[in-house]
PDB file of C-alpha atoms in Angstrom:
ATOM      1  CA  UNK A   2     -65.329 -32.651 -61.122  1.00  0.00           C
ATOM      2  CA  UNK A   3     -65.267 -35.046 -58.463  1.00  0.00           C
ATOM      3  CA  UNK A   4     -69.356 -35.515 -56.801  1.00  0.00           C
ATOM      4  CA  UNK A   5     -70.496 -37.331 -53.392  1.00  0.00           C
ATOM      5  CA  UNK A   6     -73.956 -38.619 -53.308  1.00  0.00           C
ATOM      6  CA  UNK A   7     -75.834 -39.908 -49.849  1.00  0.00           C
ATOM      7  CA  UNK A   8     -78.898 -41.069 -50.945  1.00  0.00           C
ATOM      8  CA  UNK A   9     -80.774 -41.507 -47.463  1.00  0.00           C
ATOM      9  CA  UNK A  10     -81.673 -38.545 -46.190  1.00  0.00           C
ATOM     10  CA  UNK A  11     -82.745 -39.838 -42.528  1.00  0.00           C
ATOM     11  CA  UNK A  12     -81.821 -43.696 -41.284  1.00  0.00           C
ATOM     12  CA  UNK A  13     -83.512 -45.572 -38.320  1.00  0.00           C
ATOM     13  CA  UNK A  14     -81.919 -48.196 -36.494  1.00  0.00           C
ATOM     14  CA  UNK A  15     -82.906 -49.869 -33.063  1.00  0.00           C
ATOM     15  CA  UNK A  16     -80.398 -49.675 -30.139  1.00  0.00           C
ATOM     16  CA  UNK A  17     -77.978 -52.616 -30.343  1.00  0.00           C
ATOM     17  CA  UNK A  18     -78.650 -53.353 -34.026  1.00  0.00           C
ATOM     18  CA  UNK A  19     -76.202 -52.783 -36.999  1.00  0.00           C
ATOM     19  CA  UNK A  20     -77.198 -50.018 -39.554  1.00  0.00           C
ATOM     20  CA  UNK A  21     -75.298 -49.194 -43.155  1.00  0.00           C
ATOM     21  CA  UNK A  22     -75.442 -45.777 -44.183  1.00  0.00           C
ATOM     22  CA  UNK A  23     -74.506 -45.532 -48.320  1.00  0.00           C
ATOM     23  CA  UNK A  24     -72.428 -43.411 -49.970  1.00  0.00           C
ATOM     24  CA  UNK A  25     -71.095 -42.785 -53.396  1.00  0.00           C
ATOM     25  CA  UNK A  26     -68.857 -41.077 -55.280  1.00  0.00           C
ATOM     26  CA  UNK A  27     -67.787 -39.808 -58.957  1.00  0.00           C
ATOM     27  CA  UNK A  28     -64.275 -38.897 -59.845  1.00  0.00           C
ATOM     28  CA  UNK A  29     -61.413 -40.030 -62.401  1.00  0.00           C
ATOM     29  CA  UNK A  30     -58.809 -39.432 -60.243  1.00  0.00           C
ATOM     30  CA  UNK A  31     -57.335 -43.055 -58.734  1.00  0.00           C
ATOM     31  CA  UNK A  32     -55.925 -41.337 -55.319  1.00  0.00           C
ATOM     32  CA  UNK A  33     -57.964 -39.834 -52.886  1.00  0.00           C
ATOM     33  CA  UNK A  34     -59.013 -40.633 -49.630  1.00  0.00           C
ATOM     34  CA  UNK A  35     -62.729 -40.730 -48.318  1.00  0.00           C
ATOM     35  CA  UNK A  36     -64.072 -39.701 -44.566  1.00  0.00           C
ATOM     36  CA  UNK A  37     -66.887 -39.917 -42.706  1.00  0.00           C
ATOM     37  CA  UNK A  38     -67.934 -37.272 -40.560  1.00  0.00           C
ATOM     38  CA  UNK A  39     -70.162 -37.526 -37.602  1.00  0.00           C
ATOM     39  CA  UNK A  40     -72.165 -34.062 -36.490  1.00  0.00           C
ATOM     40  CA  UNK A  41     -73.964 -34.605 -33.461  1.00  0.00           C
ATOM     41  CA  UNK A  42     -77.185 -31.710 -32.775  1.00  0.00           C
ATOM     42  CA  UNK A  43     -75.596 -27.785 -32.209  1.00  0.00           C
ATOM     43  CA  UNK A  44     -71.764 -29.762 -32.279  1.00  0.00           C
ATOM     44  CA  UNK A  45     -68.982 -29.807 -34.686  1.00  0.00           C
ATOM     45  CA  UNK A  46     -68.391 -32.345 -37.226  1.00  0.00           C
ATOM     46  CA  UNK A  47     -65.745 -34.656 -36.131  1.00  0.00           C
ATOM     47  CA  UNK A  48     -64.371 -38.090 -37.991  1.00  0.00           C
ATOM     48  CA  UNK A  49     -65.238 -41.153 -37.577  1.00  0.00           C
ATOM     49  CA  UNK A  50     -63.473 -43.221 -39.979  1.00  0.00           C
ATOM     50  CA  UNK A  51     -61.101 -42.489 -43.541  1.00  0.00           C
ATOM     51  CA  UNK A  52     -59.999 -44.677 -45.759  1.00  0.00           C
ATOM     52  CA  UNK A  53     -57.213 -44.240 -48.330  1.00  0.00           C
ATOM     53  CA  UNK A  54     -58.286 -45.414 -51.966  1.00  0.00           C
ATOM     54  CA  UNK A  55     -55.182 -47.169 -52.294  1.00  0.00           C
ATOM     55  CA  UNK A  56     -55.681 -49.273 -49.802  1.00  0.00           C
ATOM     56  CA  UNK A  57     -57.520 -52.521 -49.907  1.00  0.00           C
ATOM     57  CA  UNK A  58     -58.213 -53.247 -46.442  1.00  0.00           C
ATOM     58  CA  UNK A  59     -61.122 -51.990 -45.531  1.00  0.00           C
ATOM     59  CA  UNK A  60     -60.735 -49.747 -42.298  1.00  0.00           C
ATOM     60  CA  UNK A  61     -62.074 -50.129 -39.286  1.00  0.00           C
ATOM     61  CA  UNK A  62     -62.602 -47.903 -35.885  1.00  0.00           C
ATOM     62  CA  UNK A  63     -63.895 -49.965 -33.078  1.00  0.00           C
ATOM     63  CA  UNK A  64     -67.693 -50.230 -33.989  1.00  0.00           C
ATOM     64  CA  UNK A  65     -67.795 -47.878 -37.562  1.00  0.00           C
ATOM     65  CA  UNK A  66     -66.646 -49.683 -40.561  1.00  0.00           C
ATOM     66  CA  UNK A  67     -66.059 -48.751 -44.037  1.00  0.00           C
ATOM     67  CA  UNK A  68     -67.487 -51.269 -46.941  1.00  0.00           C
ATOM     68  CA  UNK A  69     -65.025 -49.425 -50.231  1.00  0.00           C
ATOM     69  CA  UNK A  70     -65.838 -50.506 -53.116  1.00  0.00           C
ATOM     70  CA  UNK A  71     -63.093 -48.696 -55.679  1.00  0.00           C
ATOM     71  CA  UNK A  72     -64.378 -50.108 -58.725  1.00  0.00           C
ATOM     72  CA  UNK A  73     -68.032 -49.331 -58.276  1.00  0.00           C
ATOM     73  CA  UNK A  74     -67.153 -46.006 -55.925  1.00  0.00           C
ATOM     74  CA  UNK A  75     -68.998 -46.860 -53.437  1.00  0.00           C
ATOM     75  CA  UNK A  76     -68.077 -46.119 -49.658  1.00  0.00           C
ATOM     76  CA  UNK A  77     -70.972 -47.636 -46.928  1.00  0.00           C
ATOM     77  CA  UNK A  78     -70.412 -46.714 -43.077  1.00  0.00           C
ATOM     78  CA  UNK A  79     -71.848 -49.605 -41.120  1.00  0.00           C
ATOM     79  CA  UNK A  80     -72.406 -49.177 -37.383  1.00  0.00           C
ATOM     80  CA  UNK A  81     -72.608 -52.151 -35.089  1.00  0.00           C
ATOM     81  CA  UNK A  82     -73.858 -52.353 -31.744  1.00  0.00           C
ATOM     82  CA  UNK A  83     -75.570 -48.749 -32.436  1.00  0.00           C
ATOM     83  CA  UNK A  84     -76.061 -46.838 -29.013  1.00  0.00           C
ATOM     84  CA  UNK A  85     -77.996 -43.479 -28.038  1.00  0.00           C
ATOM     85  CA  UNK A  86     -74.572 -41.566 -28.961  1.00  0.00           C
ATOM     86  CA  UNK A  87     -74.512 -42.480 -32.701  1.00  0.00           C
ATOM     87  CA  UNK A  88     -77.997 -40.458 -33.077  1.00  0.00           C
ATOM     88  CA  UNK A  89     -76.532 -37.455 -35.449  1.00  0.00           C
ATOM     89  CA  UNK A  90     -75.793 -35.991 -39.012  1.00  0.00           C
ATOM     90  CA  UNK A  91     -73.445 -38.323 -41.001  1.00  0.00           C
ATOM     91  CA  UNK A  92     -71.388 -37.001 -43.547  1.00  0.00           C
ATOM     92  CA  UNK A  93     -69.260 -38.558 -46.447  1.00  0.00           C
ATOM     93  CA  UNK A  94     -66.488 -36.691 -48.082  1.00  0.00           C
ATOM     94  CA  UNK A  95     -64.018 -37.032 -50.949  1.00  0.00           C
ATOM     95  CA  UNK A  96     -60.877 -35.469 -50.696  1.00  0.00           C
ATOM     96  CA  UNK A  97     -57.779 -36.364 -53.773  1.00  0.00           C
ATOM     97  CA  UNK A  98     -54.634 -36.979 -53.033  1.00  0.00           C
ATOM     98  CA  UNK A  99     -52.919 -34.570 -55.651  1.00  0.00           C
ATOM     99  CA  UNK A 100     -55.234 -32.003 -56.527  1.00  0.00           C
ATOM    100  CA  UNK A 101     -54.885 -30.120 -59.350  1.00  0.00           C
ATOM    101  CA  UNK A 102     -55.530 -26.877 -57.485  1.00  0.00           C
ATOM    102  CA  UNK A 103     -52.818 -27.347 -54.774  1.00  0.00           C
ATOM    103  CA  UNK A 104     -56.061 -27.736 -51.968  1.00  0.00           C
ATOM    104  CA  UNK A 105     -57.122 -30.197 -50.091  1.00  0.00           C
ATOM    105  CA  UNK A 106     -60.564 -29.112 -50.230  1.00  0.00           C
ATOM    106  CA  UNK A 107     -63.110 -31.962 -48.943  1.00  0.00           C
ATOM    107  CA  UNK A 108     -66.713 -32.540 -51.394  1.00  0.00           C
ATOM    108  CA  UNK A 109     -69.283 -33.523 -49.161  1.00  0.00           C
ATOM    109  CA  UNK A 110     -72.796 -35.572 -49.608  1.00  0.00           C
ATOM    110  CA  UNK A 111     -75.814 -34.072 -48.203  1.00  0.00           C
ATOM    111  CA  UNK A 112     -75.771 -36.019 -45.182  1.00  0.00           C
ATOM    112  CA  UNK A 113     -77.808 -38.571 -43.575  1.00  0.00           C
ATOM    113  CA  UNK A 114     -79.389 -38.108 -39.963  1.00  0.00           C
ATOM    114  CA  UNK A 115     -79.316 -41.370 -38.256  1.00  0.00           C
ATOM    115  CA  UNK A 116     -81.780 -41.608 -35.581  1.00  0.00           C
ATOM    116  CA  UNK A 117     -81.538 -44.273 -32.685  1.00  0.00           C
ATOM    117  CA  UNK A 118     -84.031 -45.822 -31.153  1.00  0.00           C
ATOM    118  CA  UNK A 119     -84.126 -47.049 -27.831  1.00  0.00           C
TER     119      UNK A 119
ATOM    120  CA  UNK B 227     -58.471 -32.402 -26.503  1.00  0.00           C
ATOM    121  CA  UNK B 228     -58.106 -29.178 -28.776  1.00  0.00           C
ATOM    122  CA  UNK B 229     -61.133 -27.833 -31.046  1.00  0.00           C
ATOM    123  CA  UNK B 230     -61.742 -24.858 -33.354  1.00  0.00           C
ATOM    124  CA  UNK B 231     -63.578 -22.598 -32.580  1.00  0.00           C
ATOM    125  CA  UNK B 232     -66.057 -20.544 -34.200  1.00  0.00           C
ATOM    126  CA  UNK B 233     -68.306 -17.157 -32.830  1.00  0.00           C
ATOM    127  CA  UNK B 234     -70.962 -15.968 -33.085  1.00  0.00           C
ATOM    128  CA  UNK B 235     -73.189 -19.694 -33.386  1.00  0.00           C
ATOM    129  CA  UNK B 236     -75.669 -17.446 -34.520  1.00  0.00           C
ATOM    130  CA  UNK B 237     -75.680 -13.820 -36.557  1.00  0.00           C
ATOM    131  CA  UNK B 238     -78.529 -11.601 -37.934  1.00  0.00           C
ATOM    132  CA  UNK B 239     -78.626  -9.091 -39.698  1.00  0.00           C
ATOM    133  CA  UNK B 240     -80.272  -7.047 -42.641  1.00  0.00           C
ATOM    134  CA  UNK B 241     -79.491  -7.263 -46.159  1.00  0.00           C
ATOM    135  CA  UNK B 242     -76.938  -5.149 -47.659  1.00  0.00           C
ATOM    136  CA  UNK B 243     -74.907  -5.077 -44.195  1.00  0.00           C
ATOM    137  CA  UNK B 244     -71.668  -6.299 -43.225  1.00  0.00           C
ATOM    138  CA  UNK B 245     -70.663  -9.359 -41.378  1.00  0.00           C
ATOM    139  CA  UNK B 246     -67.687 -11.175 -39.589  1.00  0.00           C
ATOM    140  CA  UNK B 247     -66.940 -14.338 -38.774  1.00  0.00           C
ATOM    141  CA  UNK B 248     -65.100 -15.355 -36.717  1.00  0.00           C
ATOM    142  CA  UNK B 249     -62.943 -18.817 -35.752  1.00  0.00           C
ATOM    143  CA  UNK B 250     -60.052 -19.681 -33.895  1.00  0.00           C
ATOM    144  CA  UNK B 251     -58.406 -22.730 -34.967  1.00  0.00           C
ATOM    145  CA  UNK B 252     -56.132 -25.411 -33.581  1.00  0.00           C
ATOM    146  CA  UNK B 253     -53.357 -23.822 -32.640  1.00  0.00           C
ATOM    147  CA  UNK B 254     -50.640 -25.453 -34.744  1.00  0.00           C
ATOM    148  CA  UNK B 255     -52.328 -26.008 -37.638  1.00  0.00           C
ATOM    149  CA  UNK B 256     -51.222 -24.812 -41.183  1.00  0.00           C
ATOM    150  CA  UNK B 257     -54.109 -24.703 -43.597  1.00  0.00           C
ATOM    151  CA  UNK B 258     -57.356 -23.055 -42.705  1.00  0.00           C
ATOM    152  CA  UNK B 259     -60.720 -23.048 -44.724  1.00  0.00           C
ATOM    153  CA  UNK B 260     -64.571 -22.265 -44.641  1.00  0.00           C
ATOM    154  CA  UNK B 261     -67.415 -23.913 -45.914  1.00  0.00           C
ATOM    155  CA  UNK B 262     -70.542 -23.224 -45.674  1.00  0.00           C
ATOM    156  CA  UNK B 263     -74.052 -25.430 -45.971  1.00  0.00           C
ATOM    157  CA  UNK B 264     -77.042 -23.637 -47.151  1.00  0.00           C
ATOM    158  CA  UNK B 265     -80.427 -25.478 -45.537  1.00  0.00           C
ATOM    159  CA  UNK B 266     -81.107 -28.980 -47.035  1.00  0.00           C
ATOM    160  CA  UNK B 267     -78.281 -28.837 -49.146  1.00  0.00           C
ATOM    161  CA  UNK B 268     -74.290 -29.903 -49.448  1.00  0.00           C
ATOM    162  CA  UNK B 269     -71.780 -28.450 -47.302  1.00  0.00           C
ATOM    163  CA  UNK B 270     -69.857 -26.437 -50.033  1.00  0.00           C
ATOM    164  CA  UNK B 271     -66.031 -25.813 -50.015  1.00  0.00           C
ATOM    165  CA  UNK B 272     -65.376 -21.409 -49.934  1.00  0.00           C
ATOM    166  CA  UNK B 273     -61.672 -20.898 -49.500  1.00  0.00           C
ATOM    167  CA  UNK B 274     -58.502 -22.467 -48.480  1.00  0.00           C
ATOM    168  CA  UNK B 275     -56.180 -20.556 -46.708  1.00  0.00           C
ATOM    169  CA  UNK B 276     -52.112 -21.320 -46.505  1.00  0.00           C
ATOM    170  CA  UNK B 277     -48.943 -19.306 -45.372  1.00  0.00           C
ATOM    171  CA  UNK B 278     -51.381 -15.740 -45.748  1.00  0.00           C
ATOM    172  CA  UNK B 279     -52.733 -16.610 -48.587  1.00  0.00           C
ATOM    173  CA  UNK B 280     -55.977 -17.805 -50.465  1.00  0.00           C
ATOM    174  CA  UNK B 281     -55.023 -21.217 -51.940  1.00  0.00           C
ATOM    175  CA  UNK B 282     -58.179 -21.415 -53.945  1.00  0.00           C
ATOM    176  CA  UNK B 283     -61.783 -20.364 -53.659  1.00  0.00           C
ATOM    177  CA  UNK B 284     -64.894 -21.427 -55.143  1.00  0.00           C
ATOM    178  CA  UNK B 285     -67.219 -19.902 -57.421  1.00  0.00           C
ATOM    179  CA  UNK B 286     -69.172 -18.601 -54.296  1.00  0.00           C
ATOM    180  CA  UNK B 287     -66.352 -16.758 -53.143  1.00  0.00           C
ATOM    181  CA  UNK B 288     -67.212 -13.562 -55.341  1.00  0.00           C
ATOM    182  CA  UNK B 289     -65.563 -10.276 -54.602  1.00  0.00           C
ATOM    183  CA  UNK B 290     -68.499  -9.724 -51.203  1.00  0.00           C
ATOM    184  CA  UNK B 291     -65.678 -12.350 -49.659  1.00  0.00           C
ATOM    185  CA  UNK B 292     -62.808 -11.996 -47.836  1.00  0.00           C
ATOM    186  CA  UNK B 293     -60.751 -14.282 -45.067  1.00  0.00           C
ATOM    187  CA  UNK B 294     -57.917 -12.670 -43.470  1.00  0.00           C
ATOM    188  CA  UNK B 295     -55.457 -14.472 -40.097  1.00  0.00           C
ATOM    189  CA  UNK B 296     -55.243 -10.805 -38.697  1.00  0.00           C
ATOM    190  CA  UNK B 297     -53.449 -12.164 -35.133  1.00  0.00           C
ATOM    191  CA  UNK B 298     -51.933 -15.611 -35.747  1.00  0.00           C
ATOM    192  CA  UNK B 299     -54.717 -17.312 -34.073  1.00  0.00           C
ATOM    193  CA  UNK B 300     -58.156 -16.006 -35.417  1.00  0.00           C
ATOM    194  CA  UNK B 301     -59.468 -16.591 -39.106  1.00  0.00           C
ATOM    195  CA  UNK B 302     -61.993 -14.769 -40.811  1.00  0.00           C
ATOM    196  CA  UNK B 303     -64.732 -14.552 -43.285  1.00  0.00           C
ATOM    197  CA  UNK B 304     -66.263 -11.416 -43.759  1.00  0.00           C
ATOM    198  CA  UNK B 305     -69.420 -10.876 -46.068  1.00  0.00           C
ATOM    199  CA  UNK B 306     -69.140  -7.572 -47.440  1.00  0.00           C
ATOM    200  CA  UNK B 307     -72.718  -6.954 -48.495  1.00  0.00           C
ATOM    201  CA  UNK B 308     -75.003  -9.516 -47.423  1.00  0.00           C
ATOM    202  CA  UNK B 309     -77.879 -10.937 -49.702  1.00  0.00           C
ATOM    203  CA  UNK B 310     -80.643 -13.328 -48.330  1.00  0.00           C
ATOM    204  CA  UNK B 311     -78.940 -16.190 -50.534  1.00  0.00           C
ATOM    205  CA  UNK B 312     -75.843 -15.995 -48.328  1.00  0.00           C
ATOM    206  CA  UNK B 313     -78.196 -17.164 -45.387  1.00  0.00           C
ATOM    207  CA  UNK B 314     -76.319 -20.697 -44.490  1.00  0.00           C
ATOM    208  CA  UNK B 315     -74.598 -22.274 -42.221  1.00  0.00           C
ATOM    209  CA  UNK B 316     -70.471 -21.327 -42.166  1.00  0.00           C
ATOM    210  CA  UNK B 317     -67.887 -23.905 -41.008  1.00  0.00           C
ATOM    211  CA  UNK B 318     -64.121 -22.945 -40.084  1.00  0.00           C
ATOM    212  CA  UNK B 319     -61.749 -26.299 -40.767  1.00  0.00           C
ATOM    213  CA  UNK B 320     -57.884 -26.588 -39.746  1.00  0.00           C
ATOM    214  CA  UNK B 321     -55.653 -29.323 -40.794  1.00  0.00           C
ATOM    215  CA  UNK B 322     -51.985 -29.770 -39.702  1.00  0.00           C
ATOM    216  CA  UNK B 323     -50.873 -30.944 -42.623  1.00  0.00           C
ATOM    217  CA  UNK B 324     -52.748 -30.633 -45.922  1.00  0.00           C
ATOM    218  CA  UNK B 325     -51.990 -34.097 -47.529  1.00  0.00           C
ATOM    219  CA  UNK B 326     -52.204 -36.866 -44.684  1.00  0.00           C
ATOM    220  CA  UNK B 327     -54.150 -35.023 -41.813  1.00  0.00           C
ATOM    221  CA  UNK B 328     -57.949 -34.687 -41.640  1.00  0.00           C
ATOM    222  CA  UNK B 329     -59.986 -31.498 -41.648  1.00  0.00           C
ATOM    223  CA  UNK B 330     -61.491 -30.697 -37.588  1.00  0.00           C
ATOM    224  CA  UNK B 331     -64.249 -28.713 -37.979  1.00  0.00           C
ATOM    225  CA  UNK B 332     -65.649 -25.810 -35.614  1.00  0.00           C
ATOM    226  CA  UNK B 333     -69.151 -26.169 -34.571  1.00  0.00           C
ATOM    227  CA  UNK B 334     -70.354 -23.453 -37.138  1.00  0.00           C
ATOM    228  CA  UNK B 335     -71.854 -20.223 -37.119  1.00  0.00           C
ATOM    229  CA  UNK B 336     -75.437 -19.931 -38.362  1.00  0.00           C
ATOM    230  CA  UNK B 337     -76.224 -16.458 -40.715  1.00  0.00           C
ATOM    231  CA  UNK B 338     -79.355 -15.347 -41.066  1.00  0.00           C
ATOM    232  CA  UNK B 339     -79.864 -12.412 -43.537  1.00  0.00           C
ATOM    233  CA  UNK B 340     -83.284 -10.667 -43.271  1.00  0.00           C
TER     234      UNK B 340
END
């Protein structure tokens, strides 16, 4: 069975600075795509960034990008230029390709709330 | 832009009672699920739901669950018998598509079983 693990439960990071939230992952499986999911307080989750595992390039979304590391399953969100708005809950998720089941079911971490500090 | 939708944000209610939850997602999207997040923990995956059916559910999903699409636009999860361990957090997601598209996410409903 496929596992995420976020191993900083709360990250600071000073307005304007860059910040790297971690993120890991278990799985055998060699397709699968990874997310990152922003929750701001009381709002829904919404994504900030994927990345397909068979992909090398790392992707990118104007200030959020993704460090993937495929061999050592590692998947870092760094922020640049952080502002007021990135303050929220920060979620990683695994999702395969070809699941076994037939669902695309997502396996989340336990989060990390980023707080921003002005 | 278009969002799911999810009501109540917040439920009480006693132990041993019924609930419904409710969630309207994006309107032309094919696959519907819940999930839920208990406090301090992982988000966990419930159900998957395609073409009026339950694609798969997770160990959680014990016989107190059921989802149903009773309208073509609203999808539910209702807890049969409540316990205090069902006490979480419950997200609806839609996707489009199931392989290429990502999950959107309601803003959750919050259960609290006394």
């Amino acid at each position: 069975a496929q596992t995420v693990t976020q191993s900083q439960p709360e990250m600071s990071v000073q307005e304007a600075e860059t910040v790297t939230l971690s993120c890991t992952y278990d799985t055998s499986e060699s397709d699968y795509y990874l997310f990152w999911y922003k929750q701001p307080p009381s709002r829904q989750m919404i994504l900030v960034i994927r990345q397909e595992a068979y992909k090398q390039q790392n992707a990118t979304e104007n200030r959020f990008s993704v460090n993937f590391q495929k061999a050592a399953k590692s998947f870092s969100l760094k922020i640049s230029d952080s502002q007021l708005g990135d303050a929220a809950m920060y979620f990683c998720a695994y999702r395969s390709a070809f699941p076994t089941s037939g669902t695309y079911k997502y396996i989340f971490g336990t989060g990390t709330r980023l707080k921003v500090l002005a | 832009e278009p969002e799911v939708t999810q009501t109540p944000s917040h439920q009480v209610t006693q132990m041993g009672q019924e609930v419904i939850l409710r969630c309207v997602p994006i309107s032309n999207h094919l696959y519907f699920y819940w999930y839920r997040q208990i406090l301090g923990q992982k988000v966990e995956f419930l159900v998957s739901f395609y073409n009026n059916e339950i694609s798969e559910k997770s160990e959680i999903f014990d016989d107190q669950f059921s989802v149903e699409r009773p309208d073509g636009s609203n999808f539910t999860l209702k807890i049969r018998s409540t316990k205090l361990e069902d006490s979480a957090m419950y997200f609806c997601a839609s996707s489009e598509q199931a392989v290429y598209n990502e999950q959107f996410f309601g803003p959750g409903t919050r259960l609290t079983v006394l």
